Tab-separated table of C-alpha atoms in Angstrom:
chain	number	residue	atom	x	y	z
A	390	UNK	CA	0.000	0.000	0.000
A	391	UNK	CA	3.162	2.537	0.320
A	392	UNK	CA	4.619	1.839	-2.167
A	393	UNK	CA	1.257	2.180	-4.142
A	394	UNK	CA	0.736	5.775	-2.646
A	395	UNK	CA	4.656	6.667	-3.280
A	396	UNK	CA	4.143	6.405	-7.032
A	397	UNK	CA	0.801	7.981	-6.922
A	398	UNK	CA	2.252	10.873	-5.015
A	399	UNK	CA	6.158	10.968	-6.808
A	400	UNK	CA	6.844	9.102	-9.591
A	401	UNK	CA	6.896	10.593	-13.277
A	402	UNK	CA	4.074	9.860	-15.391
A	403	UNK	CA	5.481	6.727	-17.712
A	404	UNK	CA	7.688	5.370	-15.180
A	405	UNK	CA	8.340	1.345	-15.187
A	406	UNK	CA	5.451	0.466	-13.072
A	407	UNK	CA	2.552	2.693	-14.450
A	408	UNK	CA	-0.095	0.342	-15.895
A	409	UNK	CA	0.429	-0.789	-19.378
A	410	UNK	CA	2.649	2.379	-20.197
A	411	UNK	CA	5.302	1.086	-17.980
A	412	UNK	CA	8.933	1.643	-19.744
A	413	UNK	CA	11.829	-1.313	-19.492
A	414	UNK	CA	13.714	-1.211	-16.866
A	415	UNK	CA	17.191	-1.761	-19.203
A	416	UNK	CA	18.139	1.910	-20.340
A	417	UNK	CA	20.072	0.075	-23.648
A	418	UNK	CA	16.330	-0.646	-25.260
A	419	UNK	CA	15.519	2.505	-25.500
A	420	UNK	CA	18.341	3.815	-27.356
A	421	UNK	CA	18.970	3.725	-31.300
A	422	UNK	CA	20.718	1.648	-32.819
A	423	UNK	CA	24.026	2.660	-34.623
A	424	UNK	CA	24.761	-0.793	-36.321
A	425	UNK	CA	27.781	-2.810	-36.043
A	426	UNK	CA	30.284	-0.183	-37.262
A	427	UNK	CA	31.177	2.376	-34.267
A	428	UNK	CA	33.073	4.606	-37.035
A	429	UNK	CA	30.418	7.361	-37.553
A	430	UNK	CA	30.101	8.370	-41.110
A	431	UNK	CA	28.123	10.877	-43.375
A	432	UNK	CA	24.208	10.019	-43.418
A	433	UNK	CA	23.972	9.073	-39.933
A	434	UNK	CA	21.770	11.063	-38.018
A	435	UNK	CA	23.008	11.718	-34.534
A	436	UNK	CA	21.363	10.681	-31.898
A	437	UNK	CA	18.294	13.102	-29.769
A	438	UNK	CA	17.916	12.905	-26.291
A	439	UNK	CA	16.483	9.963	-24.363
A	440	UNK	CA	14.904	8.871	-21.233
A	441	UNK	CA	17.800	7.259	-18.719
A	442	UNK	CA	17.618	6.025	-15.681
A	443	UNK	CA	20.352	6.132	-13.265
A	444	UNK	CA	21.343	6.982	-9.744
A	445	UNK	CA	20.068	10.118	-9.536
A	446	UNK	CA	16.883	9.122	-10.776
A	447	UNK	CA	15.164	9.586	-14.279
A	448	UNK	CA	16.775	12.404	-16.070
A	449	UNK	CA	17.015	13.126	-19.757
A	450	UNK	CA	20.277	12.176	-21.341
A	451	UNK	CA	21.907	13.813	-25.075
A	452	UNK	CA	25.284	12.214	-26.663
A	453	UNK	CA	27.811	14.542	-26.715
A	454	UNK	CA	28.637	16.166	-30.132
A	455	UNK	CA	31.324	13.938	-32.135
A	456	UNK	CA	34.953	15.490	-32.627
A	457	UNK	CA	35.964	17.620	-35.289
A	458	UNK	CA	38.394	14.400	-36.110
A	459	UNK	CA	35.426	11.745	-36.657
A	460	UNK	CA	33.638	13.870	-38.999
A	461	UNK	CA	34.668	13.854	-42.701
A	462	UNK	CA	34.720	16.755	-44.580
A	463	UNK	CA	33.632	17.328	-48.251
A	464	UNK	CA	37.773	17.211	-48.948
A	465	UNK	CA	38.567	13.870	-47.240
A	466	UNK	CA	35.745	12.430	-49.246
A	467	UNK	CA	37.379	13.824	-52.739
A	468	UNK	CA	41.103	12.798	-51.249
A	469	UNK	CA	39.298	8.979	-50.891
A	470	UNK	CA	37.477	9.017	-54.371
A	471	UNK	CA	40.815	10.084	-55.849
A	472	UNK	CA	42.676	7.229	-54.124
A	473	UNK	CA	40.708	4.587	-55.574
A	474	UNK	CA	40.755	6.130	-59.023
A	475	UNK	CA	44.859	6.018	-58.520
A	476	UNK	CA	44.828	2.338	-57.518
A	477	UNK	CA	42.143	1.366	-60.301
A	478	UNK	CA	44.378	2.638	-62.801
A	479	UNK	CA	47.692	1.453	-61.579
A	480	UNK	CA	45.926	-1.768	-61.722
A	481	UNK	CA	44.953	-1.888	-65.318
A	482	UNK	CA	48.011	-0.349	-66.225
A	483	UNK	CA	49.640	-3.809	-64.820
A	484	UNK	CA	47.249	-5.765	-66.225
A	485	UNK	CA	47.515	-4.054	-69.832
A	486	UNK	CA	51.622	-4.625	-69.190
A	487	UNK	CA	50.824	-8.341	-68.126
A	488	UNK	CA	49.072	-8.963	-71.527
A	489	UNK	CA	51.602	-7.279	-73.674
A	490	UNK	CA	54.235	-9.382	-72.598
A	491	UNK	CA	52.236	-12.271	-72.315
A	492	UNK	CA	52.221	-12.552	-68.712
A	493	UNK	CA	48.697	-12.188	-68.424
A	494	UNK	CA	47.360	-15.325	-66.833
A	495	UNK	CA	45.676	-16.991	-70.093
A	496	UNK	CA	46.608	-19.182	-73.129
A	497	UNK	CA	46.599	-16.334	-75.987
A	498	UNK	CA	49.811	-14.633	-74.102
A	499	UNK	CA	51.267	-17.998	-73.771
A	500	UNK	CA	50.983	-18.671	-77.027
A	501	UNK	CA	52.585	-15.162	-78.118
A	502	UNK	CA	55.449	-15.713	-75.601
A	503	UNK	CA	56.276	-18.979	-77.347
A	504	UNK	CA	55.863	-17.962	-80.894
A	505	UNK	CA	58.295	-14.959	-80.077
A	506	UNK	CA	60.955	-17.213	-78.099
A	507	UNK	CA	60.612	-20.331	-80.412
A	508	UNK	CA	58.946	-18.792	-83.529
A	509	UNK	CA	56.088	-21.134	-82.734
A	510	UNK	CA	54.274	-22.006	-79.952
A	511	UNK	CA	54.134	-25.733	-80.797
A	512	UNK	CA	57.671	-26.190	-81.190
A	513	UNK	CA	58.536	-23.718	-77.743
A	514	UNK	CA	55.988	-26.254	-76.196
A	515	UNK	CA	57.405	-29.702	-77.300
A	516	UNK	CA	61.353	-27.955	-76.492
A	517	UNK	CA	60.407	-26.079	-72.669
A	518	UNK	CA	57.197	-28.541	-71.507
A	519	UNK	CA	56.801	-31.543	-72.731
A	520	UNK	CA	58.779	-34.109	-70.959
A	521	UNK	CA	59.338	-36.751	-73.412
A	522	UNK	CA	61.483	-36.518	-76.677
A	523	UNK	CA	58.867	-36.597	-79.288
A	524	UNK	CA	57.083	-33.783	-77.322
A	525	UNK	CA	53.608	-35.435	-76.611
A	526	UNK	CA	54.117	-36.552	-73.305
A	527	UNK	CA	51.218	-35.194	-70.460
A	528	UNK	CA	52.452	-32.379	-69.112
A	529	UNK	CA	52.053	-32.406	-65.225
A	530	UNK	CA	52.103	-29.466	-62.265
A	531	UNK	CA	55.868	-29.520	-61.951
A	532	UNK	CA	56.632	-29.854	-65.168
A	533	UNK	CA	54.640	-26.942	-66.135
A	534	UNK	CA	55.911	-24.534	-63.500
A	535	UNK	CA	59.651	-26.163	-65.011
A	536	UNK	CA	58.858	-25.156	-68.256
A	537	UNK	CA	57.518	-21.395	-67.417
A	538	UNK	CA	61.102	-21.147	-65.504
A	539	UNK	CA	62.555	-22.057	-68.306
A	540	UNK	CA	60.734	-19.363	-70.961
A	541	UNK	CA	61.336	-16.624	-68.652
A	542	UNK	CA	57.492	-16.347	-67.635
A	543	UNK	CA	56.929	-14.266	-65.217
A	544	UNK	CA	53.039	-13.886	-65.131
A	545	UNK	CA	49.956	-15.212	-63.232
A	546	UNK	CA	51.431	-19.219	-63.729
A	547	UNK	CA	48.050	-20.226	-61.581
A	548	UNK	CA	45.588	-18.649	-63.391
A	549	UNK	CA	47.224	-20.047	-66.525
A	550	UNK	CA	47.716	-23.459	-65.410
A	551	UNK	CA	43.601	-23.398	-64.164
A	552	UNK	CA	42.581	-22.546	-67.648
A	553	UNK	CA	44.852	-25.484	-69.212
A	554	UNK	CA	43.351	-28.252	-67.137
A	555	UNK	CA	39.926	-26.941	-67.439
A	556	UNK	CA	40.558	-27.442	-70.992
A	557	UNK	CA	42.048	-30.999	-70.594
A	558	UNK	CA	38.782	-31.649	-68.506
A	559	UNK	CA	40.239	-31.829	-65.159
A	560	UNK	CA	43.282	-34.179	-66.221
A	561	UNK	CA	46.815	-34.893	-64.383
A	562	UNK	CA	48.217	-33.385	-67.053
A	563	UNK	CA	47.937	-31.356	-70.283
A	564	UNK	CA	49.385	-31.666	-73.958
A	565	UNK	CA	49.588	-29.739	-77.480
A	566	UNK	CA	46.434	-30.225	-78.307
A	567	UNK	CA	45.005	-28.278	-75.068
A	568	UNK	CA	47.203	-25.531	-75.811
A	569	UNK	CA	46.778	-25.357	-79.776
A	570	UNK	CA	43.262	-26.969	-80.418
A	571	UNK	CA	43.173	-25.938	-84.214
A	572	UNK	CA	46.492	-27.104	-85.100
A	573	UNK	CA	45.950	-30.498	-83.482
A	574	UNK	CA	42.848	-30.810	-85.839
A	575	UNK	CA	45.456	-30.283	-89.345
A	576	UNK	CA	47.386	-32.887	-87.461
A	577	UNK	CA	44.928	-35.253	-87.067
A	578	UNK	CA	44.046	-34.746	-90.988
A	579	UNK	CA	47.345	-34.850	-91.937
A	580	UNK	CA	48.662	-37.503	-90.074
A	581	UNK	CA	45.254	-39.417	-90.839
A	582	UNK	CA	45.806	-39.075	-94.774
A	583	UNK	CA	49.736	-40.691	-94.298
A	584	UNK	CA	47.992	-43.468	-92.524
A	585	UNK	CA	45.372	-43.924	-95.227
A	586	UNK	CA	47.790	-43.340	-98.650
A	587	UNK	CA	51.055	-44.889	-97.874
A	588	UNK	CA	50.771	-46.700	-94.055
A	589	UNK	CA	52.644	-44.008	-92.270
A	590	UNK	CA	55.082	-41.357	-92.343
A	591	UNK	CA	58.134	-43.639	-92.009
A	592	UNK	CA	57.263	-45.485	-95.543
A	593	UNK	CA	55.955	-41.798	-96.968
A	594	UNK	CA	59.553	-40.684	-96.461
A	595	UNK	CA	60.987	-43.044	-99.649
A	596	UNK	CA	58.176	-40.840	-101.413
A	597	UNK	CA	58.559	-37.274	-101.193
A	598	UNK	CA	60.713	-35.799	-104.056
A	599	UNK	CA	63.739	-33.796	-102.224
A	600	UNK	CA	67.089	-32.968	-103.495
A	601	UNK	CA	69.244	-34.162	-100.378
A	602	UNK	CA	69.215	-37.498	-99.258
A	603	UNK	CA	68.621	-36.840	-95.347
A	604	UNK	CA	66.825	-33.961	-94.909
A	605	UNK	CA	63.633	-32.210	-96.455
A	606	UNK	CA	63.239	-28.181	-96.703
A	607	UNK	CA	59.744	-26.564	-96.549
A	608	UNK	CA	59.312	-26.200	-100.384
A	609	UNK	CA	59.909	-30.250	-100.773
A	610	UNK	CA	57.401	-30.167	-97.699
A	611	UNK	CA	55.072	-27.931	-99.013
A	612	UNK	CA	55.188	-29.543	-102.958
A	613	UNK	CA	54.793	-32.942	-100.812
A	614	UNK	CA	51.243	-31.916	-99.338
A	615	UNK	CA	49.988	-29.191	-101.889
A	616	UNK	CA	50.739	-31.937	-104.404
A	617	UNK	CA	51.424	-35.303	-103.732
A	618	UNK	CA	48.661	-35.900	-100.548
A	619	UNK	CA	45.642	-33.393	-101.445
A	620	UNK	CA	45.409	-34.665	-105.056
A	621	UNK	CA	44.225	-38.372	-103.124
A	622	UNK	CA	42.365	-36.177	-100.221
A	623	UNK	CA	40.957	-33.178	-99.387
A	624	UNK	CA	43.229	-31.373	-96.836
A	625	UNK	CA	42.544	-27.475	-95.041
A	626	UNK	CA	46.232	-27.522	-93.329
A	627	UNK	CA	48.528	-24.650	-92.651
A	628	UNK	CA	51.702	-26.252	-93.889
A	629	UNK	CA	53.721	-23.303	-92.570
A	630	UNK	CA	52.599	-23.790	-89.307
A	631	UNK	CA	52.956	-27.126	-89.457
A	632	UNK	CA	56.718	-27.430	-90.536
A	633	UNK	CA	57.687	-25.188	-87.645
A	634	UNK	CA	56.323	-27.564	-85.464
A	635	UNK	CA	58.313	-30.302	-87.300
A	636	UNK	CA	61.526	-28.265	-87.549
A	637	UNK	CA	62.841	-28.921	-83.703
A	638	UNK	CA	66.660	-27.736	-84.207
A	639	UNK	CA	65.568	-24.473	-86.061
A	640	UNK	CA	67.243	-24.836	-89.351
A	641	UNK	CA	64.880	-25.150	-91.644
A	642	UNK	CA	64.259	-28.611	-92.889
A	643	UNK	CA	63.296	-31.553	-91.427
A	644	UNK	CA	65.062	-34.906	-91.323
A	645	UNK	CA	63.634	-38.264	-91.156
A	646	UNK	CA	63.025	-38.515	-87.499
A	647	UNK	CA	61.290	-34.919	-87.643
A	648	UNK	CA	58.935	-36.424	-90.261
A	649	UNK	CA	58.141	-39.749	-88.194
A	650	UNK	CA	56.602	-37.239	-85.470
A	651	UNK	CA	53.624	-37.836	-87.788
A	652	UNK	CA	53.354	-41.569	-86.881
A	653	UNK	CA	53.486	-40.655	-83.120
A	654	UNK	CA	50.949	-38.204	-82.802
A	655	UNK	CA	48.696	-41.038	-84.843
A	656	UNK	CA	49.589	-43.353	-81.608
A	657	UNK	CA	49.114	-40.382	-79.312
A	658	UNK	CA	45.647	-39.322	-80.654
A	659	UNK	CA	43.958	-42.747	-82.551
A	660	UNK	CA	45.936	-45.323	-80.811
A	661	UNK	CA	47.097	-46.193	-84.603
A	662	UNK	CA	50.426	-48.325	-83.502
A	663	UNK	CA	53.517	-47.382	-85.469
A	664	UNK	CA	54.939	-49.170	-88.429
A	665	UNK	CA	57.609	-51.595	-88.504
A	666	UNK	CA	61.100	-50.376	-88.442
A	667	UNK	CA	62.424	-50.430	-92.118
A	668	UNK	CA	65.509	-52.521	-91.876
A	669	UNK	CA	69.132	-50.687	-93.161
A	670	UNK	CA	71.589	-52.101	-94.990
A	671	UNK	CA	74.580	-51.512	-92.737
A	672	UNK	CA	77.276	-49.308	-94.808
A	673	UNK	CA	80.305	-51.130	-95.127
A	674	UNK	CA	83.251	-48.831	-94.716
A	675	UNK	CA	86.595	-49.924	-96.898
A	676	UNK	CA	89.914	-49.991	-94.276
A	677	UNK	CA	91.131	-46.599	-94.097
A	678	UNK	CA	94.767	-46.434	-95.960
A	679	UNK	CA	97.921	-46.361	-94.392
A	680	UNK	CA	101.680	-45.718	-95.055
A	681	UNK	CA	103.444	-49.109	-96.013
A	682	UNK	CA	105.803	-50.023	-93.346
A	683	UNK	CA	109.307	-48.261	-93.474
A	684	UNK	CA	112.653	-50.714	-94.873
A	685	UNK	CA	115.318	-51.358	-92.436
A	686	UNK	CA	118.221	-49.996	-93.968
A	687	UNK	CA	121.876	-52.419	-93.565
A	688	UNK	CA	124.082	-51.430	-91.632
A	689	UNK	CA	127.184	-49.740	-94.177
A	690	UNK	CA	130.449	-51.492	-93.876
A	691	UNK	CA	133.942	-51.131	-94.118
A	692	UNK	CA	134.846	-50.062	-97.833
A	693	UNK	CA	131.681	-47.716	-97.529
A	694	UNK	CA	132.881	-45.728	-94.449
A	695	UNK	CA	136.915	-45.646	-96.362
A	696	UNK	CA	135.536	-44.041	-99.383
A	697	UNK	CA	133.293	-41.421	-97.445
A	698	UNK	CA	136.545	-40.505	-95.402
A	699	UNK	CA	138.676	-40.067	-98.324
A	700	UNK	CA	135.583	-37.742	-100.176
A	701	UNK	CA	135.526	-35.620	-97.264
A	702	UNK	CA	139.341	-35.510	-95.757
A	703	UNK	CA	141.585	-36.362	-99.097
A	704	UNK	CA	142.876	-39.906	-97.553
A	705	UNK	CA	141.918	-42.421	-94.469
A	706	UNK	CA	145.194	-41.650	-92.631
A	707	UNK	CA	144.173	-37.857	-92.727
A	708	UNK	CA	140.549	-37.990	-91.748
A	709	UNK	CA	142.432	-40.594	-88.707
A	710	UNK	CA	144.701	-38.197	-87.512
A	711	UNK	CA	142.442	-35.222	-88.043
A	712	UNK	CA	139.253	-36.300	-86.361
C-alpha cells in the first residue's frame, strides 16, 4: 500500500510500473541503434535525447557532439574518391603490361610468348614442356611450373595453369592439343591421310621428291602436301605452321626422325600403332689407308765408311789423324 501511494504521489508519469505504459527497466532498449560499425560516417543522423535512468533518478540524457576528427569533410571524401581512381588505374596499367608481354594469366599470351621465343608455340611447347622426346608426353604441375622457368614467364602461372586443365577436362596433365586446339585438328588430318595413302610417315619418307638425301626443306614439304597428298584427299592444313612444329633444331628442314613425329601423334591421338622399323643395310666402310711399313736400312760397312773418309778428308790416314 506505500509503495502504491509513493508512485501515486512521486513518480513521473510513464515510469516502469505505471499500468500498461510502464517503460523497461534496461536503459540500452531505449536507445537507437548505430549498427555494427562504431566509425560514424556521413548520413547518420546523430542521436536526440532519451529517457535514462540512473542513480540520480530519471533524467534526460543527449550524446555529446562527435569530434571535429570523426567527422569527414567534403575534402577527405574527394582525397578517398581520388585514391581509388589512382589504384584502379595502376591496376589496369599492370594488367595491360601483363598482356603485352604475355604474362597475363591466359593461353593467348602464352601462345605469343612462345611464338616470339621459339617462332612457334608448338615447337617452344614440345622444347620447354613436354617431358618426353617426341614432345607429346602429359604435361604435369611440376613440369609446367619447369617449363615457365625455363621461358622466362613471369606472369599469373596459376591462373594459366587453371585454364589449361579446365581445358584438358580436369586431367593430371595437359598436352599440345590443349594448348593449340586448331592445329591439333590439321594434325589429325594430316597424319590421318599418311595413314590412309602410304601406311605411315616412315614409308611416306621413300616418297617425297627432295634434293638431299637426309633432310627435307619446306618447299619439298610444301610440294609434298599441296601436291602429292591433297590430289588423293581433301586437306585445309597450314603447312607453314605445321613445318615449324616439325623443324625442332631451327634450321629449316626436317630430317627423317622430324617427319616420323607424324606416326606418333597417330599413336598419341587414334591409338594407330607405329609401323615396322624399315631394316638398313649396314654401310660397309673400306679400311682406311695407311703408309706401307718403313725398310730397315743395312748397316754400311767397311769399304763404304773408307771411301766417305777419303771424299771428305783427301785420304783415311788424314781424316784418322784429323778427327
Amino acid at each position: 500500500g506505500n509503495v502504491t501511494a509513493w508512485r501515486a504521489s512521486f513518480a513521473p508519469p510513464g515510469a516502469p510500473g505505471e499500468g500498461r505504459d510502464r517503460a523497461p527497466m534496461n536503459a540500452s532498449a531505449s536507445l537507437p541503434s548505430l549498427g555494427g560499425k562504431r566509425r560514424p560516417y556521413l548520413g547518420v543522423e546523430p542521436l536526440q535525447q532519451v529517457r535514462v535512468f540512473g542513480r540520480g533518478g530519471p533524467h534526460d540524457w543527449s550524446p555529446p557532439p562527435l569530434p571535429r576528427c570523426a567527422t569527414h569533410s567534403k575534402k577527405h571524401i574527394e582525397h578517398f574518391h581520388d585514391g581509388v581512381r589512382q589504384r584502379f588505374r595502376l591496376q589496369q596499367e599492370e594488367l595491360g603490361s601483363l598482356e603485352f608481354h604475355g604474362f597475363g594469366g591466359d593461353i593467348d599470351g602464352l601462345r605469343a610468348l612462345l611464338s616470339h621465343r621459339y617462332r612457334s608455340s608448338a615447337r617452344g611447347w614440345r622444347l620447354a614442356f613436354a617431358p618426353d622426346k617426341a614432345g607429346l608426353g602429359a604435361v604435369r604441375h611440376s613440369d609446367f611450373c619447369q617449363g615457365l622457368k625455363k621461358i622466362g614467364y613471369g606472369g599469373k602461372a596459376k591462373s594459366l595453369w587453371k585454364e589449361l586443365s579446365a581445358k584438358a577436362g580436369g586431367a593430371a596433365g595437359v598436352g599440345l592439343e590443349h594448348l593449340e586446339p586448331d592445329l591439333a585438328e590439321q594434325l589429325d588430318d594430316l597424319a590421318d591421310a599418311l595413314v590412309e595413302i602410304y601406311g605411315g610417315a616412315r614409308q611416306a619418307w621413300d616418297d617425297v621428291r627432295r634434293e638431299h638425301g637426309l633432310r627435307m626443306s619446306y618447299e619439298e614439304f610444301y610440294r609434298f602436301v599441296a601436291l602429292q597428298l591433297k590430289s588423293s584427299r581433301a586437306l585445309d592444313v597450314e603447312v607453314g605452321r605445321i613445318f615449324a612444329a616439325l623443324d625442332l633444331n631451327g634450321r629449316g628442314s626436317i630430317a627423317r626422325e622430324d617427319f616420323e613425329f607424324f606416326d606418333q601423334w597417330a599413336q598419341h591421338r587414334f591409338g594407330t600403332p607405329l609401323p615396322e622399323e624399315i631394316p638398313r643395310a649396314e654401310k660397309v666402310e673400306a679400311e682406311p689407308w695407311s703408309p706401307p711399313p718403313a725398310q730397315e736400312k743395312e748397316a754400311p760397312k767397311l769399304d763404304e765408311f773408307r771411301r766417305m773418309l777419303v771424299w771428305k778428308h783427301g785420304s783415311p790416314a788424314r781424316a784418322w789423324r784429323v778427327a
